[in-house]
Tab-separated table of C-alpha atoms and ligand atoms in Angstrom:
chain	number	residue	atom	x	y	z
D	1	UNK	CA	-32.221	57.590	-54.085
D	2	UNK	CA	-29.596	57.032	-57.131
D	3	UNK	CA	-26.390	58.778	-56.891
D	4	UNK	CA	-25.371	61.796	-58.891
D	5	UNK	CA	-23.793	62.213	-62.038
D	6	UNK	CA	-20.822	64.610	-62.270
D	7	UNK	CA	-19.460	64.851	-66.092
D	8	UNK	CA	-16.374	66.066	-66.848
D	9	UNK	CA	-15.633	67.602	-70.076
D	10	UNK	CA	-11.869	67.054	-70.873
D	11	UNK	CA	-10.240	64.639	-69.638
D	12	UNK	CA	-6.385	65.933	-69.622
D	13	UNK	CA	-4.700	67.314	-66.526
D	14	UNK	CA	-7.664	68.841	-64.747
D	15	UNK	CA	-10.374	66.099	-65.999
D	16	UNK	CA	-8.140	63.709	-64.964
D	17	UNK	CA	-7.729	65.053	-60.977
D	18	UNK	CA	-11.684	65.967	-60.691
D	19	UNK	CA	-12.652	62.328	-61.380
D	20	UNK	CA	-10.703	61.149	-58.223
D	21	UNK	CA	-11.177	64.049	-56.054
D	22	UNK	CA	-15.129	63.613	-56.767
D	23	UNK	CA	-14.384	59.812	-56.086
D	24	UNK	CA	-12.935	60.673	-53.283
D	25	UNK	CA	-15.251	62.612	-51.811
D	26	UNK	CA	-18.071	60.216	-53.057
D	27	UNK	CA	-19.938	62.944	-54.902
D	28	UNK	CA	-21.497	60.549	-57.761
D	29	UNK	CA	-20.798	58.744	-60.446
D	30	UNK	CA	-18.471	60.088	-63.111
D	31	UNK	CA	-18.111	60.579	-67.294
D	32	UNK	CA	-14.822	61.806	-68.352
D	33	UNK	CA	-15.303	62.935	-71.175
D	34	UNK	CA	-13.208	63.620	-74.157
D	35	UNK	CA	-12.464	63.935	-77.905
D	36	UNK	CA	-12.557	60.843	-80.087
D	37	UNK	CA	-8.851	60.962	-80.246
D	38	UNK	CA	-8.585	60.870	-76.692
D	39	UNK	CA	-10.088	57.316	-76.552
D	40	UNK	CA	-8.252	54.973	-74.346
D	41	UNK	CA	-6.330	57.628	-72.295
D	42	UNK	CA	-9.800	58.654	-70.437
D	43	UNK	CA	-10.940	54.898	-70.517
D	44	UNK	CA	-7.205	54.530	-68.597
D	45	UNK	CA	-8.064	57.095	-66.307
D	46	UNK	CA	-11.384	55.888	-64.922
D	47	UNK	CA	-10.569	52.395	-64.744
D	48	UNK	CA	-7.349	53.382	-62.800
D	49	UNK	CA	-9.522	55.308	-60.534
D	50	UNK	CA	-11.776	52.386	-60.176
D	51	UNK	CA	-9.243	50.218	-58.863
D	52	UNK	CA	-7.973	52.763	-56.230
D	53	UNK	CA	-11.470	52.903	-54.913
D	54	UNK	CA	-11.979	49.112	-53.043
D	55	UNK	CA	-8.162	50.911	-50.640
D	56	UNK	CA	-11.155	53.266	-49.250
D	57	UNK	CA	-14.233	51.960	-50.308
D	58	UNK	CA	-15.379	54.659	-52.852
D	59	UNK	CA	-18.773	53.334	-53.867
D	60	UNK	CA	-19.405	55.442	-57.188
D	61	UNK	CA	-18.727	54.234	-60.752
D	62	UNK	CA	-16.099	56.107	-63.626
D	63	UNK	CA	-16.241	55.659	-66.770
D	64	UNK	CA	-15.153	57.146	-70.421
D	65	UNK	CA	-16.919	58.273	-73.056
D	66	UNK	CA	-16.951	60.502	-76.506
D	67	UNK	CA	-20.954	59.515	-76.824
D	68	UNK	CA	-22.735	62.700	-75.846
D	69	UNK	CA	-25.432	60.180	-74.338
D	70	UNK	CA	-23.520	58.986	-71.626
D	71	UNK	CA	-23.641	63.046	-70.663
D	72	UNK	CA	-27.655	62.425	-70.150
D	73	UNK	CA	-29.173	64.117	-66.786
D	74	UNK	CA	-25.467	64.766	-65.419
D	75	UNK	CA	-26.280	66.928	-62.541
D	76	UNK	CA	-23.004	68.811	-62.870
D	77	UNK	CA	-20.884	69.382	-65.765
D	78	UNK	CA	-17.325	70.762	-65.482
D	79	UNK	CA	-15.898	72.018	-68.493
D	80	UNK	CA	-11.925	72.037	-69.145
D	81	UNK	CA	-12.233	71.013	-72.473
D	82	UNK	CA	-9.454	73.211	-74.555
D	83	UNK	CA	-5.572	74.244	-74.672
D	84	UNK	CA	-3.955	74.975	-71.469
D	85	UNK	CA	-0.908	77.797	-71.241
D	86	UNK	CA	2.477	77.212	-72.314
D	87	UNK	CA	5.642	78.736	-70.743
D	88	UNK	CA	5.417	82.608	-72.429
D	89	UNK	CA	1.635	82.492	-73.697
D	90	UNK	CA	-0.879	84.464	-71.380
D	91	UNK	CA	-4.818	83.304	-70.869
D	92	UNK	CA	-6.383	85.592	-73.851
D	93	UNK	CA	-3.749	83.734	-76.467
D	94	UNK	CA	-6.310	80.648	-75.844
D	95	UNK	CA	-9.186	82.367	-76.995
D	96	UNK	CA	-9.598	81.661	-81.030
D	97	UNK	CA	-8.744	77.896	-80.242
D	98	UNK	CA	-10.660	77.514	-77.113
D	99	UNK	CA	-13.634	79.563	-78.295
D	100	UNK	CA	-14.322	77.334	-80.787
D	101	UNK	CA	-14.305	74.130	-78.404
D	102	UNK	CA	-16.623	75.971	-76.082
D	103	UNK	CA	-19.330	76.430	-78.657
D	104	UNK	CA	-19.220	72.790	-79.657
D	105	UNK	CA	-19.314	71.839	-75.745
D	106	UNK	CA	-22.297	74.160	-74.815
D	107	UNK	CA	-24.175	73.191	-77.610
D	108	UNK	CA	-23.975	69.609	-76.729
D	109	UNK	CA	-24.392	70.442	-73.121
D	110	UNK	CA	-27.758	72.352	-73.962
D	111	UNK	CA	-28.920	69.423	-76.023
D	112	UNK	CA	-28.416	66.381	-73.577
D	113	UNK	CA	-27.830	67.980	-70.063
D	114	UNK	CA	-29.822	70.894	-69.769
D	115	UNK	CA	-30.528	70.950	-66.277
D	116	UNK	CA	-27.109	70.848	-65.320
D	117	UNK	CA	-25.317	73.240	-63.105
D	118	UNK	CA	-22.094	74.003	-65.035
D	119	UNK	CA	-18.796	75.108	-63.545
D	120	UNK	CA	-16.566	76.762	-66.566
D	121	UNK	CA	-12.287	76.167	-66.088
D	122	UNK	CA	-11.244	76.531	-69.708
D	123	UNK	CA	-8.994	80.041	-70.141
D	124	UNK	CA	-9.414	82.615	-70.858
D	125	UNK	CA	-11.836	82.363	-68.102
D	126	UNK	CA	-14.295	85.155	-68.093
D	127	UNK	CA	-14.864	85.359	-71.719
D	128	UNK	CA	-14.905	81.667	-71.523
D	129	UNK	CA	-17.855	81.185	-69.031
D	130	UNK	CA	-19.460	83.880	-70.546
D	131	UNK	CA	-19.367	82.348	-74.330
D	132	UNK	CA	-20.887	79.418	-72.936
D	133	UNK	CA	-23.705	81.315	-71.213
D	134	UNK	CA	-24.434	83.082	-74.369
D	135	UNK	CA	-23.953	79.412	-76.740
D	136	UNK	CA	-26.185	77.166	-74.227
D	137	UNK	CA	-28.990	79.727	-73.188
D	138	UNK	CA	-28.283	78.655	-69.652
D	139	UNK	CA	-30.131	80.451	-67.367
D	140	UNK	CA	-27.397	82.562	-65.796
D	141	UNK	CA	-27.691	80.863	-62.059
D	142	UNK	CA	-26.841	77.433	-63.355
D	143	UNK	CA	-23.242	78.525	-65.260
D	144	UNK	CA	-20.195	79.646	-62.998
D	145	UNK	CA	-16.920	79.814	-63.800
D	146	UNK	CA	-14.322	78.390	-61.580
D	147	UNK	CA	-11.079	81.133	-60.744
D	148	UNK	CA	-11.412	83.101	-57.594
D	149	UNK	CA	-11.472	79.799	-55.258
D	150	UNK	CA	-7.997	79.308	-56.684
D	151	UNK	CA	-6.809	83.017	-56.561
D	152	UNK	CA	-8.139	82.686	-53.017
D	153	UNK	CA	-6.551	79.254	-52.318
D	154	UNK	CA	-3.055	80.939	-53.679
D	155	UNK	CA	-3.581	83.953	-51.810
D	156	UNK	CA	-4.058	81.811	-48.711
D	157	UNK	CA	-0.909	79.495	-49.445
D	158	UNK	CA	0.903	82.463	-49.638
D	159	UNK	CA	-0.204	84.113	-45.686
D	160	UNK	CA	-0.152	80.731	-44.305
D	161	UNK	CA	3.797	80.072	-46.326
D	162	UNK	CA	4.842	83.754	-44.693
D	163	UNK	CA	3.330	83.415	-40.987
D	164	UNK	CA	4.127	79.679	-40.581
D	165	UNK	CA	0.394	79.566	-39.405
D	166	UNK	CA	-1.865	76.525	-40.142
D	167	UNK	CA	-3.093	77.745	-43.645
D	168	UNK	CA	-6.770	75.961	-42.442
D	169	UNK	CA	-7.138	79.636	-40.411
D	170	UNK	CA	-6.050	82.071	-43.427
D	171	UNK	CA	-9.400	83.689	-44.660
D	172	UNK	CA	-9.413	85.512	-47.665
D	173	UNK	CA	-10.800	86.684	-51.284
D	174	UNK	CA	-9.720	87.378	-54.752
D	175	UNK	CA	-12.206	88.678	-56.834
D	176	UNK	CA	-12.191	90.488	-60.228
D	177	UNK	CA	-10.873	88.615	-63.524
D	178	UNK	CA	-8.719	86.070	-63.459
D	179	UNK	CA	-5.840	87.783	-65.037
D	180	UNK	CA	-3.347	89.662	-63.873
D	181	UNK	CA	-5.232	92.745	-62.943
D	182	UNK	CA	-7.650	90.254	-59.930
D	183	UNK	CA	-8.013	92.514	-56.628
D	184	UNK	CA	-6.862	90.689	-53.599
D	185	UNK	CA	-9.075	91.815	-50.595
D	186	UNK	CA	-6.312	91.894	-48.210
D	187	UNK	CA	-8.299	94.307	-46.146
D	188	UNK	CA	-10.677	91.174	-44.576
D	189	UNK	CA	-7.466	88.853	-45.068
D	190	UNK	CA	-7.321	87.406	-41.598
D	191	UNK	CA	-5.679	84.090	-39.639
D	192	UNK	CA	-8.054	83.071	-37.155
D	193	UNK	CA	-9.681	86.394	-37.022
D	194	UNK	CA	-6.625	88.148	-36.810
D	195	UNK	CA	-6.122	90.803	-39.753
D	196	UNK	CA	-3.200	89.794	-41.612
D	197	UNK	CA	-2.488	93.474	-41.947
D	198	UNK	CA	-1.250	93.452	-38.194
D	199	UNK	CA	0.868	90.401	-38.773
D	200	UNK	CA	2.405	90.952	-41.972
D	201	UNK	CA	4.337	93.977	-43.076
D	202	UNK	CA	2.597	96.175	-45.484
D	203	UNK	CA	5.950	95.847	-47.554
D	204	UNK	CA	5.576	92.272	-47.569
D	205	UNK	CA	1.610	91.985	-48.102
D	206	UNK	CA	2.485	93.932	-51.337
D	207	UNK	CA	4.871	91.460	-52.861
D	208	UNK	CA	2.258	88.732	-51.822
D	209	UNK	CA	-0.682	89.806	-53.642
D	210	UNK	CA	1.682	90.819	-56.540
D	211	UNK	CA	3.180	87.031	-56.525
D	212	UNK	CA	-0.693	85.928	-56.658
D	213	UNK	CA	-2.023	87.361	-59.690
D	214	UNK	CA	0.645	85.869	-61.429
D	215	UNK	CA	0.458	82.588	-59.406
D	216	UNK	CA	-0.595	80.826	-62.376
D	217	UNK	CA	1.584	81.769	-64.417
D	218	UNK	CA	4.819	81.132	-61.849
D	219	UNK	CA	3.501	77.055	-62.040
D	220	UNK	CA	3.163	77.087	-66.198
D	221	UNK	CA	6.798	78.512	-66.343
D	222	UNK	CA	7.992	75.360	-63.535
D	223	UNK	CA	6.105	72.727	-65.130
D	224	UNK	CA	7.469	73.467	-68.480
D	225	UNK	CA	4.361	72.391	-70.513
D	226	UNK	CA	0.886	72.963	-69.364
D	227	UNK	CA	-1.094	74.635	-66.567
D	228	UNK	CA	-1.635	74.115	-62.585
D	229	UNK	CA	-4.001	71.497	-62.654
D	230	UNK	CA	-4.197	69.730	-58.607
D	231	UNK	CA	-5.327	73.155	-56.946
D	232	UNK	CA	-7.689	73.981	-59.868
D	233	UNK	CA	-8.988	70.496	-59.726
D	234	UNK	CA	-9.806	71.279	-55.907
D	235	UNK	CA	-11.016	74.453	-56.334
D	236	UNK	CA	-14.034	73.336	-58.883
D	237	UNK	CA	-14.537	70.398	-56.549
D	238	UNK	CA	-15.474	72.559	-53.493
D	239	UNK	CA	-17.962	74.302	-55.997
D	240	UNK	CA	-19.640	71.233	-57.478
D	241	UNK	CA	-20.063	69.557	-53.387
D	242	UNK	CA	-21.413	73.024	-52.501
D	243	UNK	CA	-24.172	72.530	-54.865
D	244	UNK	CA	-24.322	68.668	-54.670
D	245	UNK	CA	-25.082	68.941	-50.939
D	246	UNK	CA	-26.937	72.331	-50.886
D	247	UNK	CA	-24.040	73.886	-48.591
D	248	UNK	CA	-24.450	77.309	-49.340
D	249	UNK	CA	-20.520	78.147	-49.188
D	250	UNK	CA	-19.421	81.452	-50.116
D	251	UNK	CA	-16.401	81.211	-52.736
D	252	UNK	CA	-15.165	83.623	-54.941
D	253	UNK	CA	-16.501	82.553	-58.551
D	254	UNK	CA	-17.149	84.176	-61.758
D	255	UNK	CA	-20.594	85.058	-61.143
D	256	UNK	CA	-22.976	86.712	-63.243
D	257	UNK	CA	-23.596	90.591	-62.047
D	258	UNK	CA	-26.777	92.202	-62.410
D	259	UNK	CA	-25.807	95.430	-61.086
D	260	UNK	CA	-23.613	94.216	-57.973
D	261	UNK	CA	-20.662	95.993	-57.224
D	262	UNK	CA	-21.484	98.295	-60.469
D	263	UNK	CA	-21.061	95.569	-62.866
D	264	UNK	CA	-23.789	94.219	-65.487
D	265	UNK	CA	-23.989	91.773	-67.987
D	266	UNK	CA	-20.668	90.055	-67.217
D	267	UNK	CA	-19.519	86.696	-65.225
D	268	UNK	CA	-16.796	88.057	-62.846
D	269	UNK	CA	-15.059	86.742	-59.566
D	270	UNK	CA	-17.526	87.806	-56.890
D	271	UNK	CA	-17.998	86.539	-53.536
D	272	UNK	CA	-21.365	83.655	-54.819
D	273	UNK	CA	-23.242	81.640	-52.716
D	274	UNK	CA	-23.752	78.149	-54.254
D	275	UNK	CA	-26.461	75.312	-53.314
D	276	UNK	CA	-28.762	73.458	-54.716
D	277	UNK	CA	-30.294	76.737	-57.195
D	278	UNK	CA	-26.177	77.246	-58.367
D	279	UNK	CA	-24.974	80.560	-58.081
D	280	UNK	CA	-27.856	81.770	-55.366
D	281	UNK	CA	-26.440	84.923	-54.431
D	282	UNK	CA	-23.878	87.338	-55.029
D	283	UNK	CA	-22.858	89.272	-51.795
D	284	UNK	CA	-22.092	92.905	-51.875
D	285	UNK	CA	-20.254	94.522	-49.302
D	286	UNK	CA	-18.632	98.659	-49.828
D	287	UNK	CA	-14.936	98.842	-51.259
D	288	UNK	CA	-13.021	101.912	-50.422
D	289	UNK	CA	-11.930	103.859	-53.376
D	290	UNK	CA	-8.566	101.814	-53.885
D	291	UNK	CA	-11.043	98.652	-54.479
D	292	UNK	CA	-13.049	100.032	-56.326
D	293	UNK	CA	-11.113	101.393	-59.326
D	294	UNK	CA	-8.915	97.884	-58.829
D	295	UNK	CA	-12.419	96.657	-59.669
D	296	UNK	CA	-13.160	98.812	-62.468
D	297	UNK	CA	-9.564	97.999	-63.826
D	298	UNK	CA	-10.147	93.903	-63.365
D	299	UNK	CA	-13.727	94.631	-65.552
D	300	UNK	CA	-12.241	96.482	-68.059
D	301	UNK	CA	-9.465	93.873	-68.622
D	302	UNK	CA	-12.460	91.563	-69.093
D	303	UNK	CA	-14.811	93.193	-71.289
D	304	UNK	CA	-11.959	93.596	-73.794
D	305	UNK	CA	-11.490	90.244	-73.614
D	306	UNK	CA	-14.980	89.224	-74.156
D	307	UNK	CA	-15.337	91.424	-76.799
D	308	UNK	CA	-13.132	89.442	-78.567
D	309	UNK	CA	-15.230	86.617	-78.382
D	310	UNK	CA	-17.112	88.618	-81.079
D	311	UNK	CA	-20.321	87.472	-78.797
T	1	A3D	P1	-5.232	69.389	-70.912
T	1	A3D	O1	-4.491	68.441	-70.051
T	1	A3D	O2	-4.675	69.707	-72.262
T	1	A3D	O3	-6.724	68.825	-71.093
T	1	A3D	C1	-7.659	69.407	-71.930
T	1	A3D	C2	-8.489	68.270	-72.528
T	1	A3D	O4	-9.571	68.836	-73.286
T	1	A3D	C3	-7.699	67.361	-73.487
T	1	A3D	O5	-7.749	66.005	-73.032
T	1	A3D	C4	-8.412	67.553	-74.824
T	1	A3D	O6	-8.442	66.369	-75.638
T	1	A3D	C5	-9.828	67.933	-74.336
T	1	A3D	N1	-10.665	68.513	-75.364
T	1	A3D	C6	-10.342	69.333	-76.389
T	1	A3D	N2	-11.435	69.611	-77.127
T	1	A3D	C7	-12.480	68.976	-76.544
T	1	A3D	C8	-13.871	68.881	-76.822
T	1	A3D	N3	-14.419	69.514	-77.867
T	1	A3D	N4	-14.633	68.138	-76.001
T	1	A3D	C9	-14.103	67.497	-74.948
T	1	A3D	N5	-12.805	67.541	-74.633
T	1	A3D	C10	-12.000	68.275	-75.415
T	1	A3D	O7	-5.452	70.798	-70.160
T	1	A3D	P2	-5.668	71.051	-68.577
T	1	A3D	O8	-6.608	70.021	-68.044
T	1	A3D	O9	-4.364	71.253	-67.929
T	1	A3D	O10	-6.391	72.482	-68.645
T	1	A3D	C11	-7.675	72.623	-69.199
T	1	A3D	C12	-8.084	74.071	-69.334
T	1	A3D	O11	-8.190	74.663	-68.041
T	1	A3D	C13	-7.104	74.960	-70.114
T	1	A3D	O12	-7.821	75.831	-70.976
T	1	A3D	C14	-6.391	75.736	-69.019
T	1	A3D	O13	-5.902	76.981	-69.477
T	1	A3D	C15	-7.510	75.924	-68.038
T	1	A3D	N6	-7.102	76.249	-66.655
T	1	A3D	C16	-7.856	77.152	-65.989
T	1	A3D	C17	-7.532	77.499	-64.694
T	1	A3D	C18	-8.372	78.501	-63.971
T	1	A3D	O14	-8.089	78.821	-62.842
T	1	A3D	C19	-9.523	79.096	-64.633
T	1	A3D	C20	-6.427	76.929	-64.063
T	1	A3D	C21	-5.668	75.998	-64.765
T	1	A3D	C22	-6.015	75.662	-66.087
């Protein structure tokens, strides 16, 4: 059986912390991928990466490339190719800049791997995913985006920093846009089973979902210059293994609705079940009222922005 082949597209920040998770976790053999200008810093980056791998015996190959035919029968693509956020910008100033990378990328994509599953990080995120959807011709099960495993993983940093509870026990989801209007489901929040709503006060559960839809933001103010990039790295990880090894996990992703939770035509952070057919399922469940309109808030936040896309 040969191993997989997981191509990254971008190799800054992000690109640069997939390629050794994914060698760390074994998960195939890996392009990083970049801009002609980038050569040499992504050639750095695998062969760095090679070198750590004899420490733990990490038997997959890196390499880097700006040939779109080292991309051949990649069987998953994850796209960070664009600008990242600096200190004052929000996600939709990306858009003209990132837009334009995004076509380039998903035509390329459709021409040499077209049976990919691709997982979309550039920002702004939903319109992002959603361009590519529309450039490629993807069928919709085989494009993601990757945002509410992070707004979950944040959301679950912050129970686990507030309880002092092993963080491996806090359960929760973020779904919606991933922009400052994102609906934390604190209602199912639990740690071990235990609603979070009995052991945090409602007070301080308030100030914790407000400190996690602007999460991302809080790190691109610290860091000065650029975006999160280890937990986002992570979170697209858990997506591509999910698929790779036919796990079924359900994660919050930008999913594409057909008519779940009200919402058609749009990629949006829904609970998704991913294996080996991508994004297999979306899972309903009832939100009370409060959800609900959170939910049509979140959607209208990102149909404005994909309308800007012009797409
Ligand atoms: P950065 O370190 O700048 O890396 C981006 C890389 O993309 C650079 O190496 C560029 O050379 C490369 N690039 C530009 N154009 C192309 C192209 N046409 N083909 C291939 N590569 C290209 O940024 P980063 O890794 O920190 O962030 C990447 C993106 O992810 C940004 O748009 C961020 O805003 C976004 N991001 C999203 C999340 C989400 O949760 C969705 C979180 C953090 C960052």
């Amino acid at each position: 059986m040969s191993r997989n082949k997981i191509s990254l597209i971008g190799g800054g920040q992000i690109g640069g912390n997939l390629a050794l998770l994914a060698a760390q976790k074994e998960l195939g053999d890996v392009v990083i991928y970049d801009i002609p200008k980038a050569e040499g810093m992504i050639q750095g980056k695998a062969l760095d990466i090679m070198q750590l791998r004899p420490h733990d015996g990490y038997d997959i190959n890196l390499t880097g490339s700006s040939n779109p035919e080292d991309l051949k029968d990649s069987d998953v693509v994850i796209i960070t190719a664009g600008i990242p956020r600096k200190p004052g910008m929000n996600r939709e100033d990306l858009l003209g800049i990132n837009l334009g990378i995004i076509k380039n990328v998903a035509e390329m994509i459709k021409n040499v791997a077209p049976n990919a599953f691709v997982i979309v990080i550039s920002n702004p995120l939903d319109a992002m995913v959603y361009a590519f959807h529309k450039y490629s011709g993807f069928s919709s099960n085989m494009v993601v985006g990757m945002a509410g495993a992070l707004d979950s993983a944040r959301f679950r940093t912050f129970i686990a920093m507030e309880t002092g509870f092993s963080v491996q026990d806090v359960t929760c989801m973020v779904l919606g846009g991933h922009g400052d209007t994102m609906v934390p489901i604190t209602r199912y929040a639990t740690v071990g089973g235990v609603p979070v709503t009995s052991l945090i006060s409602a007070e301080r559960i308030k100030e914790i979902e407000d400190r996690t839809r602007v999460a991302g933001g809080e790190i691109v103010k610290l860091l000065g210059n650029g975006s999160a990039y280890y937990a986002p790295a992570q979170s697209a990880i858990e997506m591509a293994e999910s698929f790779l090894h036919d796990k079924k996990r359900v994660i919050p992703c930008a999913s594409y609705c057909e008519g779940e939770f009200g919402i058609n035509g749009y990629f949006i952070g829904v609970p998704s079940v991913i294996g080996s057919g991508g994004v297999e399922k979306v899972l309903e469940f009832e939100l009370t009222e409060e959800e609900s309109s959170a939910l049509k808030n979140t959607l209208n936040a990102v149909e404005k922005t994909v309308a800007e896309t012009g797409l």
